[in-house]
Amino acid sequence: MKYLDEFADPVLAGRLIEQIKARATRQWTLMEVCGGQTHSIIRNGIDILLRGAVEFIHGPGCPVCVTPLEMIDRSLEIAARPEVIFCSFGDMLRVPGSGRDLFQVKAAGGDVRVVYSPLDAVRIAAENPGREVVFFGVGFETTAPANAMAVVAARQRGLRNFSMLVSHVRVPPAITAVMESPRCRVEGFLAAGHVCTVMGTDEYGPLVERFGVPIVVTGFEPLDLLEGVRQTVELLEAGTPALRNAYPRAVSAAGNPAAQHVLADVFEVCDRKWRGIGDIPASGWRLADAWADLDASRRFAVDDLVVEESPDCRAGDVLQGHLKPSQCPAFGTLCTPRTPLGATMVSSEGACAAYYAFRRLEVPASA
Amino acid sequence: MCLGIPGKIVRLWDDQGTRMADVDFGGAVKDVCLAYLPEAGLGHYTIVHAGFGLTLLDEESAVETLAMFRELGMLEDELGIPSASGAVPA
Ligand code: SF4
């Protein structure tokens, strides 16, 4: 088998695949929540190797993909101002807003800078006291602690020219939204390992109970994913939905208390619109009142932008698992990584980009 | 952008009261904030995301994970090594 040879440990991978197939009495539908996992699954052909035992539905776990269009347009407005140095993680630059993207703002003379850490943006603010430095704070629970600390550092250093455009999202409410959709076909979840390094696994227990689905915390390597799938299929076959941690070398039940502490201080939970999906209650974080002076959307009065999505893009269906990327009529024709219609084609973790990069054009019979 | 990359702590330093480290990701060395990992020390491996150490892990898993991320081409995004002018998968 072509794919099997490509695993770091093909013997172990083969054994796990055999075990999963031997245990599965039918094809189970699993959602991998995280876009990094989607890429690993598609890249390594895990979906093909497990066909018949497992169908993967790709989840909404890509922060670049789900950042609402309003927020992208706000970032573009702010970044285009002459007094602003706009700092962002690199993969936000090509996400299409209503008319353009951050790269185009940069090409037109905007001072848009890619940083690797939000602390870089704080440093830039300290070095440029005459400019307004704005950081685009996106991401799940993995990224939020870094951004929270940047806000704290800016205040500690007395910087008046630093602010953050905050659009953080949280995973457990997204799982709830997926399960509550009347079109939901998900029977088990592979939860994103790195999100859980911060929050721990405790938040997931109530979801298992409420929806009767197994949730297995899983890493990103092919063998980690296979082990996560093995445990999920095991639980499904036994009819005993439970929470399991298949990534114990990086994840504990309690997570990282120091990070949680700063998060709780700087952010408060809010309702958030997800691009392509719509409003999900309690699914976001915004700056808490005590930090409102560092909120870029207030500082630059861009709170009320109204926007429109491309009518050709089906990213919402892709993100909720109703559609495989290759089933979108625009996939690979109107929409490519060079001419993306939706963020899922732009992000290095987006499902459409994964299908495009690995030439996954065929549609599994069961989808 | 949501992945964490494991690396080895090769130097510890202090930036205005914040504990920082140089972390080696198999050749590329970056500054990492250790505010969330008070227990981390020299020679430890940590999963780093957005310039912050988030959790410790053992050397063997760190090395394996790093090799996979490199193979998947995911290091660029996470470490902020600029890619050739907006390069996209062809
Ligand atoms: S292929 Fe393009 S247009 Fe279709 S859902 Fe994905 S991003 Fe949207």
Short mmCIF file of C-alpha atoms and ligand atoms in Angstrom, two decimals:
data_model
loop_
_atom_site.label_atom_id
_atom_site.label_comp_id
_atom_site.label_asym_id
_atom_site.label_seq_id
_atom_site.Cartn_x
_atom_site.Cartn_y
_atom_site.Cartn_z
CA MET A 1 0.00 0.00 0.00
CA LYS A 2 1.49 3.30 -1.13
CA TYR A 3 0.51 5.30 1.92
CA LEU A 4 1.60 2.83 4.56
CA ASP A 5 5.25 2.96 3.45
CA GLU A 6 5.30 6.67 4.17
CA PHE A 7 4.63 6.37 7.89
CA ALA A 8 7.55 6.93 10.22
CA ASP A 9 6.85 3.49 11.67
CA PRO A 10 4.94 1.59 8.99
CA VAL A 11 4.78 -1.61 11.04
CA LEU A 12 3.14 0.07 14.01
CA ALA A 13 0.86 2.10 11.73
CA GLY A 14 -0.15 -1.10 9.93
CA ARG A 15 -0.92 -2.80 13.22
CA LEU A 16 -3.09 0.10 14.42
CA ILE A 17 -4.96 0.17 11.10
CA GLU A 18 -5.57 -3.57 11.32
CA GLN A 19 -6.85 -3.24 14.86
CA ILE A 20 -9.21 -0.43 13.94
CA LYS A 21 -10.55 -2.34 10.94
CA ALA A 22 -10.94 -5.56 12.89
CA ARG A 23 -12.88 -3.79 15.63
CA ALA A 24 -15.18 -1.71 13.42
CA THR A 25 -18.42 -3.53 12.63
CA ARG A 26 -19.50 -0.59 10.47
CA GLN A 27 -18.13 2.71 9.20
CA TRP A 28 -18.07 5.32 11.99
CA THR A 29 -18.15 9.03 11.35
CA LEU A 30 -15.51 10.94 13.30
CA MET A 31 -14.77 14.63 13.35
CA GLU A 32 -11.20 15.78 13.79
CA VAL A 33 -11.72 19.20 15.29
CA CYS A 34 -8.35 20.69 14.45
CA GLY A 35 -7.13 21.81 11.03
CA GLY A 36 -3.60 20.59 11.78
CA GLN A 37 -5.07 17.13 12.23
CA THR A 38 -7.00 17.46 8.96
CA HIS A 39 -3.74 18.12 7.15
CA SER A 40 -2.00 15.20 8.75
CA ILE A 41 -4.91 12.86 7.90
CA ILE A 42 -5.09 13.92 4.26
CA ARG A 43 -1.31 14.13 3.79
CA ASN A 44 -0.78 10.63 5.12
CA GLY A 45 -3.81 9.10 3.44
CA ILE A 46 -5.23 8.02 6.79
CA ASP A 47 -8.76 8.64 5.48
CA ILE A 48 -8.11 6.30 2.58
CA LEU A 49 -6.38 3.63 4.68
CA LEU A 50 -9.31 3.53 7.11
CA ARG A 51 -12.10 3.66 4.57
CA GLY A 52 -14.87 1.28 5.53
CA ALA A 53 -14.07 1.64 9.23
CA VAL A 54 -14.01 5.40 9.61
CA GLU A 55 -15.16 8.40 7.66
CA PHE A 56 -13.50 11.67 8.67
CA ILE A 57 -15.49 14.86 8.79
CA HIS A 58 -13.28 17.91 8.95
CA GLY A 59 -14.10 20.20 11.82
CA PRO A 60 -14.08 23.96 12.31
CA GLY A 61 -10.73 24.00 14.11
CA CYS A 62 -8.85 26.51 12.02
CA PRO A 63 -8.81 29.98 13.55
CA VAL A 64 -7.81 31.63 10.30
CA CYS A 65 -10.80 30.04 8.55
CA VAL A 66 -13.42 30.93 11.12
CA THR A 67 -12.43 34.53 11.84
CA PRO A 68 -15.57 36.42 10.81
CA LEU A 69 -15.45 38.58 7.71
CA GLU A 70 -16.36 41.67 9.77
CA MET A 71 -13.20 41.17 11.76
CA ILE A 72 -11.07 40.80 8.61
CA ASP A 73 -12.61 43.98 7.22
CA ARG A 74 -11.92 45.78 10.51
CA SER A 75 -8.31 44.67 10.29
CA LEU A 76 -8.11 46.03 6.74
CA GLU A 77 -9.58 49.40 7.74
CA ILE A 78 -7.16 49.77 10.61
CA ALA A 79 -4.13 48.49 8.68
CA ALA A 80 -4.72 51.00 5.88
CA ARG A 81 -4.34 53.99 8.23
CA PRO A 82 -1.09 55.88 7.77
CA GLU A 83 -0.39 56.17 11.52
CA VAL A 84 -0.75 52.42 12.11
CA ILE A 85 1.77 49.59 12.15
CA PHE A 86 -0.43 46.52 11.84
CA CYS A 87 1.06 43.28 13.19
CA SER A 88 -0.33 39.82 12.51
CA PHE A 89 0.57 36.17 12.27
CA GLY A 90 1.53 35.49 8.66
CA ASP A 91 -1.36 33.27 7.71
CA MET A 92 -3.94 36.03 8.22
CA LEU A 93 -2.45 38.13 5.42
CA ARG A 94 -4.09 36.36 2.51
CA VAL A 95 -7.50 35.81 4.06
CA PRO A 96 -9.96 37.57 1.76
CA GLY A 97 -12.03 40.36 3.25
CA SER A 98 -15.00 41.83 1.43
CA GLY A 99 -12.83 43.42 -1.23
CA ARG A 100 -9.16 42.82 -0.51
CA ASP A 101 -6.73 41.22 1.91
CA LEU A 102 -3.95 42.43 4.19
CA PHE A 103 -1.31 41.70 1.55
CA GLN A 104 -3.03 44.11 -0.79
CA VAL A 105 -3.18 46.75 1.94
CA LYS A 106 0.54 46.22 2.44
CA ALA A 107 1.23 46.43 -1.30
CA ALA A 108 -0.70 49.69 -1.38
CA GLY A 109 1.65 51.16 1.20
CA GLY A 110 0.12 50.02 4.51
CA ASP A 111 2.64 49.15 7.21
CA VAL A 112 1.66 45.52 7.77
CA ARG A 113 4.20 43.35 9.56
CA VAL A 114 4.27 39.60 10.14
CA VAL A 115 5.30 38.66 13.65
CA TYR A 116 5.93 35.29 15.18
CA SER A 117 4.85 36.24 18.68
CA PRO A 118 2.51 38.96 19.95
CA LEU A 119 5.41 40.08 22.16
CA ASP A 120 7.16 41.16 18.94
CA ALA A 121 4.30 43.58 18.38
CA VAL A 122 4.75 44.95 21.92
CA ARG A 123 8.43 45.48 21.19
CA ILE A 124 7.60 47.27 17.93
CA ALA A 125 5.25 49.55 19.88
CA ALA A 126 8.03 50.38 22.35
CA GLU A 127 10.39 51.18 19.47
CA ASN A 128 7.88 53.36 17.60
CA PRO A 129 6.32 55.69 20.16
CA GLY A 130 5.03 58.00 17.43
CA ARG A 131 2.97 55.28 15.70
CA GLU A 132 -0.08 53.23 16.70
CA VAL A 133 0.78 49.54 16.83
CA VAL A 134 -2.13 47.12 16.48
CA PHE A 135 -1.90 43.37 16.86
CA PHE A 136 -4.49 41.05 15.29
CA GLY A 137 -5.35 38.65 18.13
CA VAL A 138 -6.90 35.55 16.60
CA GLY A 139 -6.74 31.92 17.58
CA PHE A 140 -8.11 29.21 19.83
CA GLU A 141 -7.20 28.44 23.41
CA THR A 142 -3.67 27.62 22.30
CA THR A 143 -2.96 31.14 21.08
CA ALA A 144 -5.06 33.17 23.50
CA PRO A 145 -2.60 32.96 26.43
CA ALA A 146 0.19 34.48 24.33
CA ASN A 147 -2.05 37.32 23.22
CA ALA A 148 -3.34 37.88 26.75
CA MET A 149 0.22 38.21 27.99
CA ALA A 150 1.04 40.73 25.26
CA VAL A 151 -1.76 42.96 26.52
CA VAL A 152 -0.45 42.63 30.07
CA ALA A 153 3.11 43.40 28.93
CA ALA A 154 1.98 46.49 27.00
CA ARG A 155 0.27 47.89 30.06
CA GLN A 156 3.15 47.00 32.38
CA ARG A 157 5.48 48.92 30.11
CA GLY A 158 3.11 51.86 30.02
CA LEU A 159 2.71 51.75 26.23
CA ARG A 160 -0.13 53.99 25.11
CA ASN A 161 0.33 53.22 21.42
CA PHE A 162 -0.40 49.47 21.57
CA SER A 163 -3.81 47.90 21.06
CA MET A 164 -5.24 44.56 19.97
CA LEU A 165 -8.00 43.59 17.59
CA VAL A 166 -9.31 40.54 19.43
CA SER A 167 -11.21 37.72 17.73
CA HIS A 168 -10.53 34.67 19.86
CA VAL A 169 -12.59 31.52 19.63
CA ARG A 170 -13.15 28.59 22.00
CA VAL A 171 -13.44 24.93 21.05
CA PRO A 172 -16.08 23.45 23.40
CA PRO A 173 -18.91 25.76 22.20
CA ALA A 174 -17.97 24.87 18.61
CA ILE A 175 -18.38 21.17 19.43
CA THR A 176 -21.76 22.01 20.95
CA ALA A 177 -22.80 23.87 17.79
CA VAL A 178 -21.74 20.94 15.59
CA MET A 179 -23.71 18.48 17.74
CA GLU A 180 -26.81 20.69 17.88
CA SER A 181 -27.02 21.06 14.11
CA PRO A 182 -29.94 19.02 12.76
CA ARG A 183 -27.64 17.84 9.95
CA CYS A 184 -24.99 16.54 12.32
CA ARG A 185 -23.57 13.13 11.40
CA VAL A 186 -20.67 13.12 13.85
CA GLU A 187 -20.47 10.05 16.08
CA GLY A 188 -17.17 10.75 17.81
CA PHE A 189 -14.62 13.53 18.17
CA LEU A 190 -10.86 13.65 17.98
CA ALA A 191 -10.17 16.70 20.13
CA ALA A 192 -7.23 18.98 19.38
CA GLY A 193 -4.25 18.12 21.53
CA HIS A 194 -2.61 21.51 21.75
CA VAL A 195 -5.75 23.38 22.72
CA CYS A 196 -5.89 21.02 25.67
CA THR A 197 -2.32 21.79 26.75
CA VAL A 198 -3.78 25.09 27.96
CA MET A 199 -7.31 24.26 29.04
CA GLY A 200 -6.81 20.64 30.04
CA THR A 201 -9.40 18.00 29.25
CA ASP A 202 -11.88 18.74 32.02
CA GLU A 203 -14.12 20.94 29.86
CA TYR A 204 -14.90 18.02 27.57
CA GLY A 205 -16.49 15.69 30.12
CA PRO A 206 -19.81 17.56 30.19
CA LEU A 207 -20.00 17.43 26.37
CA VAL A 208 -19.55 13.65 26.40
CA GLU A 209 -22.36 13.38 28.90
CA ARG A 210 -24.70 15.81 27.21
CA PHE A 211 -24.40 14.43 23.68
CA GLY A 212 -23.43 10.83 24.36
CA VAL A 213 -20.42 11.03 22.03
CA PRO A 214 -16.91 9.83 22.76
CA ILE A 215 -14.24 12.54 22.72
CA VAL A 216 -10.60 11.47 22.49
CA VAL A 217 -7.85 14.07 22.90
CA THR A 218 -5.42 13.38 20.08
CA GLY A 219 -2.06 14.61 18.80
CA PHE A 220 -1.01 15.46 15.26
CA GLU A 221 1.44 12.83 14.18
CA PRO A 222 0.04 10.03 12.03
CA LEU A 223 0.56 7.45 14.76
CA ASP A 224 -1.06 9.71 17.35
CA LEU A 225 -4.04 10.15 15.10
CA LEU A 226 -4.34 6.42 14.50
CA GLU A 227 -4.17 5.77 18.23
CA GLY A 228 -6.87 8.41 18.80
CA VAL A 229 -9.05 6.78 16.17
CA ARG A 230 -8.44 3.34 17.68
CA GLN A 231 -9.61 4.51 21.09
CA THR A 232 -12.64 6.31 19.64
CA VAL A 233 -13.73 3.28 17.61
CA GLU A 234 -13.23 1.13 20.68
CA LEU A 235 -15.59 3.36 22.69
CA LEU A 236 -18.14 3.49 19.88
CA GLU A 237 -18.18 -0.28 19.41
CA ALA A 238 -18.53 -0.82 23.14
CA GLY A 239 -21.35 1.72 23.27
CA THR A 240 -19.65 3.53 26.14
CA PRO A 241 -19.11 7.18 25.23
CA ALA A 242 -16.33 8.56 27.40
CA LEU A 243 -13.56 11.12 27.46
CA ARG A 244 -10.08 9.72 26.82
CA ASN A 245 -6.69 11.33 26.55
CA ALA A 246 -4.62 9.72 23.79
CA TYR A 247 -1.99 12.48 23.98
CA PRO A 248 -0.89 12.26 27.63
CA ARG A 249 2.71 13.21 26.90
CA ALA A 250 1.59 16.79 26.23
CA VAL A 251 -1.86 17.10 27.81
CA SER A 252 -3.07 16.83 31.40
CA ALA A 253 -6.57 17.00 32.86
CA ALA A 254 -5.97 20.40 34.43
CA GLY A 255 -4.00 22.02 31.58
CA ASN A 256 -1.72 24.97 32.26
CA PRO A 257 -2.95 26.87 35.34
CA ALA A 258 -0.62 29.85 34.85
CA ALA A 259 -1.99 30.41 31.35
CA GLN A 260 -5.59 29.96 32.46
CA HIS A 261 -5.06 32.50 35.19
CA VAL A 262 -3.92 35.24 32.79
CA LEU A 263 -6.69 34.33 30.33
CA ALA A 264 -9.31 34.73 33.01
CA ASP A 265 -7.92 38.12 33.95
CA VAL A 266 -7.58 39.63 30.47
CA PHE A 267 -10.47 38.08 28.54
CA GLU A 268 -14.16 37.49 29.11
CA VAL A 269 -16.35 35.01 27.29
CA CYS A 270 -18.60 36.51 24.60
CA ASP A 271 -20.85 35.34 21.79
CA ARG A 272 -18.90 35.18 18.54
CA LYS A 273 -19.81 34.92 14.89
CA TRP A 274 -17.82 32.23 13.02
CA ARG A 275 -17.08 32.78 9.39
CA GLY A 276 -19.33 30.60 7.27
CA ILE A 277 -21.16 29.23 10.31
CA GLY A 278 -22.81 32.16 12.08
CA ASP A 279 -23.23 33.07 15.72
CA ILE A 280 -22.22 30.55 18.34
CA PRO A 281 -23.14 31.50 21.91
CA ALA A 282 -20.28 31.89 24.37
CA SER A 283 -17.79 30.80 21.72
CA GLY A 284 -15.40 33.72 21.87
CA TRP A 285 -13.20 35.80 24.09
CA ARG A 286 -12.95 39.56 24.07
CA LEU A 287 -10.96 41.92 26.25
CA ALA A 288 -12.52 42.29 29.68
CA ASP A 289 -13.69 45.77 30.71
CA ALA A 290 -10.57 46.46 32.71
CA TRP A 291 -8.55 46.18 29.49
CA ALA A 292 -10.96 47.97 27.16
CA ASP A 293 -8.55 50.85 26.58
CA LEU A 294 -6.36 48.37 24.68
CA ASP A 295 -9.19 47.28 22.37
CA ALA A 296 -8.34 48.34 18.81
CA SER A 297 -11.91 48.06 17.53
CA ARG A 298 -12.95 50.78 19.99
CA ARG A 299 -9.85 52.87 19.56
CA PHE A 300 -10.35 53.02 15.79
CA ALA A 301 -14.18 53.01 15.82
CA VAL A 302 -14.58 50.11 13.38
CA ASP A 303 -17.15 48.24 15.46
CA ASP A 304 -20.11 48.69 13.10
CA LEU A 305 -18.81 47.44 9.74
CA VAL A 306 -21.37 45.50 7.70
CA VAL A 307 -20.08 42.93 5.21
CA GLU A 308 -21.02 40.33 2.63
CA GLU A 309 -19.62 36.85 1.93
CA SER A 310 -18.89 35.50 -1.55
CA PRO A 311 -22.08 33.71 -2.62
CA ASP A 312 -20.00 30.99 -4.34
CA CYS A 313 -18.14 29.89 -1.23
CA ARG A 314 -19.45 26.88 0.70
CA ALA A 315 -16.90 27.14 3.51
CA GLY A 316 -19.65 27.14 6.13
CA ASP A 317 -20.79 23.70 4.98
CA VAL A 318 -17.20 22.49 4.84
CA LEU A 319 -16.47 23.76 8.34
CA GLN A 320 -19.52 22.02 9.76
CA GLY A 321 -18.79 18.77 8.02
CA HIS A 322 -21.77 18.88 5.65
CA LEU A 323 -19.60 19.02 2.54
CA LYS A 324 -16.17 17.77 1.53
CA PRO A 325 -14.07 20.55 -0.03
CA SER A 326 -13.91 18.76 -3.36
CA GLN A 327 -17.72 18.78 -3.48
CA CYS A 328 -17.80 22.58 -3.57
CA PRO A 329 -18.52 23.66 -7.17
CA ALA A 330 -15.87 26.38 -6.98
CA PHE A 331 -13.13 24.04 -5.67
CA GLY A 332 -10.05 24.07 -7.87
CA THR A 333 -11.72 26.18 -10.54
CA LEU A 334 -13.00 29.55 -9.32
CA CYS A 335 -11.29 28.95 -6.00
CA THR A 336 -7.61 28.00 -5.66
CA PRO A 337 -4.91 29.02 -3.18
CA ARG A 338 -3.93 31.80 -5.58
CA THR A 339 -7.50 33.00 -6.05
CA PRO A 340 -9.18 31.99 -2.81
CA LEU A 341 -12.86 32.69 -2.33
CA GLY A 342 -12.89 31.51 1.26
CA ALA A 343 -10.51 31.40 4.16
CA THR A 344 -10.52 27.58 4.20
CA MET A 345 -8.56 27.71 0.93
CA VAL A 346 -6.06 30.22 2.33
CA SER A 347 -5.06 28.92 5.69
CA SER A 348 -2.32 26.33 5.87
CA GLU A 349 -4.70 24.46 8.18
CA GLY A 350 -7.84 24.91 6.10
CA ALA A 351 -9.62 21.83 4.80
CA CYS A 352 -9.99 23.21 1.26
CA ALA A 353 -6.26 23.97 1.17
CA ALA A 354 -5.44 20.44 2.37
CA TYR A 355 -7.54 18.87 -0.36
CA TYR A 356 -6.00 21.16 -2.94
CA ALA A 357 -2.38 20.65 -1.84
CA PHE A 358 -2.66 16.88 -1.76
CA ARG A 359 -4.73 16.61 -4.92
CA ARG A 360 -7.61 15.00 -3.10
CA LEU A 361 -10.16 15.43 -5.85
CA GLU A 362 -12.19 12.27 -5.63
CA VAL A 363 -15.23 12.10 -3.40
CA PRO A 364 -15.55 9.10 -1.10
CA ALA A 365 -18.62 7.06 -1.99
CA SER A 366 -20.16 7.47 1.44
CA ALA A 367 -19.95 11.27 1.62
CA MET B 1 -1.34 28.77 12.98
CA CYS B 2 -2.61 26.74 15.86
CA LEU B 3 0.08 24.10 16.08
CA GLY B 4 2.67 24.03 18.81
CA ILE B 5 6.22 23.14 17.85
CA PRO B 6 8.51 21.34 20.29
CA GLY B 7 11.98 22.69 20.90
CA LYS B 8 14.82 22.52 23.40
CA ILE B 9 15.58 25.28 25.90
CA VAL B 10 19.22 26.24 25.32
CA ARG B 11 19.51 29.53 27.22
CA LEU B 12 17.51 31.30 29.92
CA TRP B 13 17.34 35.06 30.34
CA ASP B 14 15.25 37.78 31.84
CA ASP B 15 13.41 40.54 29.96
CA GLN B 16 12.20 43.23 32.37
CA GLY B 17 11.07 40.64 34.89
CA THR B 18 9.67 38.16 32.35
CA ARG B 19 11.35 34.79 32.13
CA MET B 20 12.51 34.16 28.57
CA ALA B 21 14.49 31.44 26.81
CA ASP B 22 16.26 30.71 23.56
CA VAL B 23 14.66 27.58 22.16
CA ASP B 24 16.26 25.46 19.47
CA PHE B 25 13.87 23.95 16.92
CA GLY B 26 16.34 21.63 15.27
CA GLY B 27 18.57 24.45 14.03
CA ALA B 28 16.36 27.54 14.11
CA VAL B 29 16.67 29.31 17.46
CA LYS B 30 13.90 31.65 18.61
CA ASP B 31 13.02 33.68 21.73
CA VAL B 32 10.34 32.06 23.79
CA CYS B 33 8.46 33.44 26.77
CA LEU B 34 8.37 31.05 29.73
CA ALA B 35 5.84 32.97 31.82
CA TYR B 36 3.47 30.02 31.67
CA LEU B 37 6.10 27.40 32.45
CA PRO B 38 7.73 28.34 35.74
CA GLU B 39 9.03 24.78 36.09
CA ALA B 40 10.91 24.77 32.77
CA GLY B 41 14.70 24.68 32.92
CA LEU B 42 17.77 24.47 30.72
CA GLY B 43 17.73 21.38 28.49
CA HIS B 44 13.99 20.78 28.85
CA TYR B 45 11.79 20.32 25.82
CA THR B 46 8.67 22.43 25.53
CA ILE B 47 5.83 22.83 23.05
CA VAL B 48 5.98 26.41 21.85
CA HIS B 49 3.13 28.28 20.29
CA ALA B 50 3.12 31.95 19.27
CA GLY B 51 6.36 32.48 21.14
CA PHE B 52 5.18 30.96 24.43
CA GLY B 53 6.11 27.65 26.03
CA LEU B 54 2.86 25.88 26.89
CA THR B 55 3.81 22.46 28.19
CA LEU B 56 6.86 20.29 28.78
CA LEU B 57 7.44 17.01 27.00
CA ASP B 58 10.12 14.36 26.77
CA GLU B 59 12.99 14.49 24.32
CA GLU B 60 11.98 11.49 22.25
CA SER B 61 8.47 12.76 21.51
CA ALA B 62 9.82 16.23 20.85
CA VAL B 63 12.30 15.02 18.25
CA GLU B 64 9.71 12.82 16.52
CA THR B 65 7.15 15.60 16.39
CA LEU B 66 9.63 18.10 15.07
CA ALA B 67 10.62 15.74 12.26
CA MET B 68 6.99 15.34 11.26
CA PHE B 69 6.20 19.03 11.29
CA ARG B 70 9.26 19.70 9.18
CA GLU B 71 8.13 17.08 6.70
CA LEU B 72 4.64 18.57 6.58
CA GLY B 73 6.13 22.00 5.93
CA MET B 74 4.43 23.38 9.01
CA LEU B 75 7.48 24.93 10.65
CA GLU B 76 7.41 28.02 8.50
CA ASP B 77 4.05 29.23 9.73
CA GLU B 78 4.67 28.57 13.32
CA LEU B 79 8.20 29.90 13.60
CA GLY B 80 7.48 32.93 11.49
CA ILE B 81 10.28 32.18 9.05
CA PRO B 82 9.05 34.27 6.13
CA SER B 83 8.12 32.24 3.09
CA ALA B 84 9.11 33.33 -0.40
CA SER B 85 6.75 36.21 -1.30
CA GLY B 86 3.41 34.66 -0.52
CA ALA B 87 4.31 31.20 -1.76
CA VAL B 88 1.33 28.88 -1.99
CA PRO B 89 1.03 25.22 -2.83
CA ALA B 90 1.18 25.03 -6.60
S1 SF4 C 1 -13.28 25.41 -2.21
FE1 SF4 C 1 -13.11 27.66 -2.01
S2 SF4 C 1 -15.18 28.41 -2.49
FE2 SF4 C 1 -15.38 26.21 -2.02
S3 SF4 C 1 -15.80 26.12 0.19
FE3 SF4 C 1 -13.57 25.95 -0.02
S4 SF4 C 1 -12.83 28.07 0.18
FE4 SF4 C 1 -15.06 28.23 -0.24
#
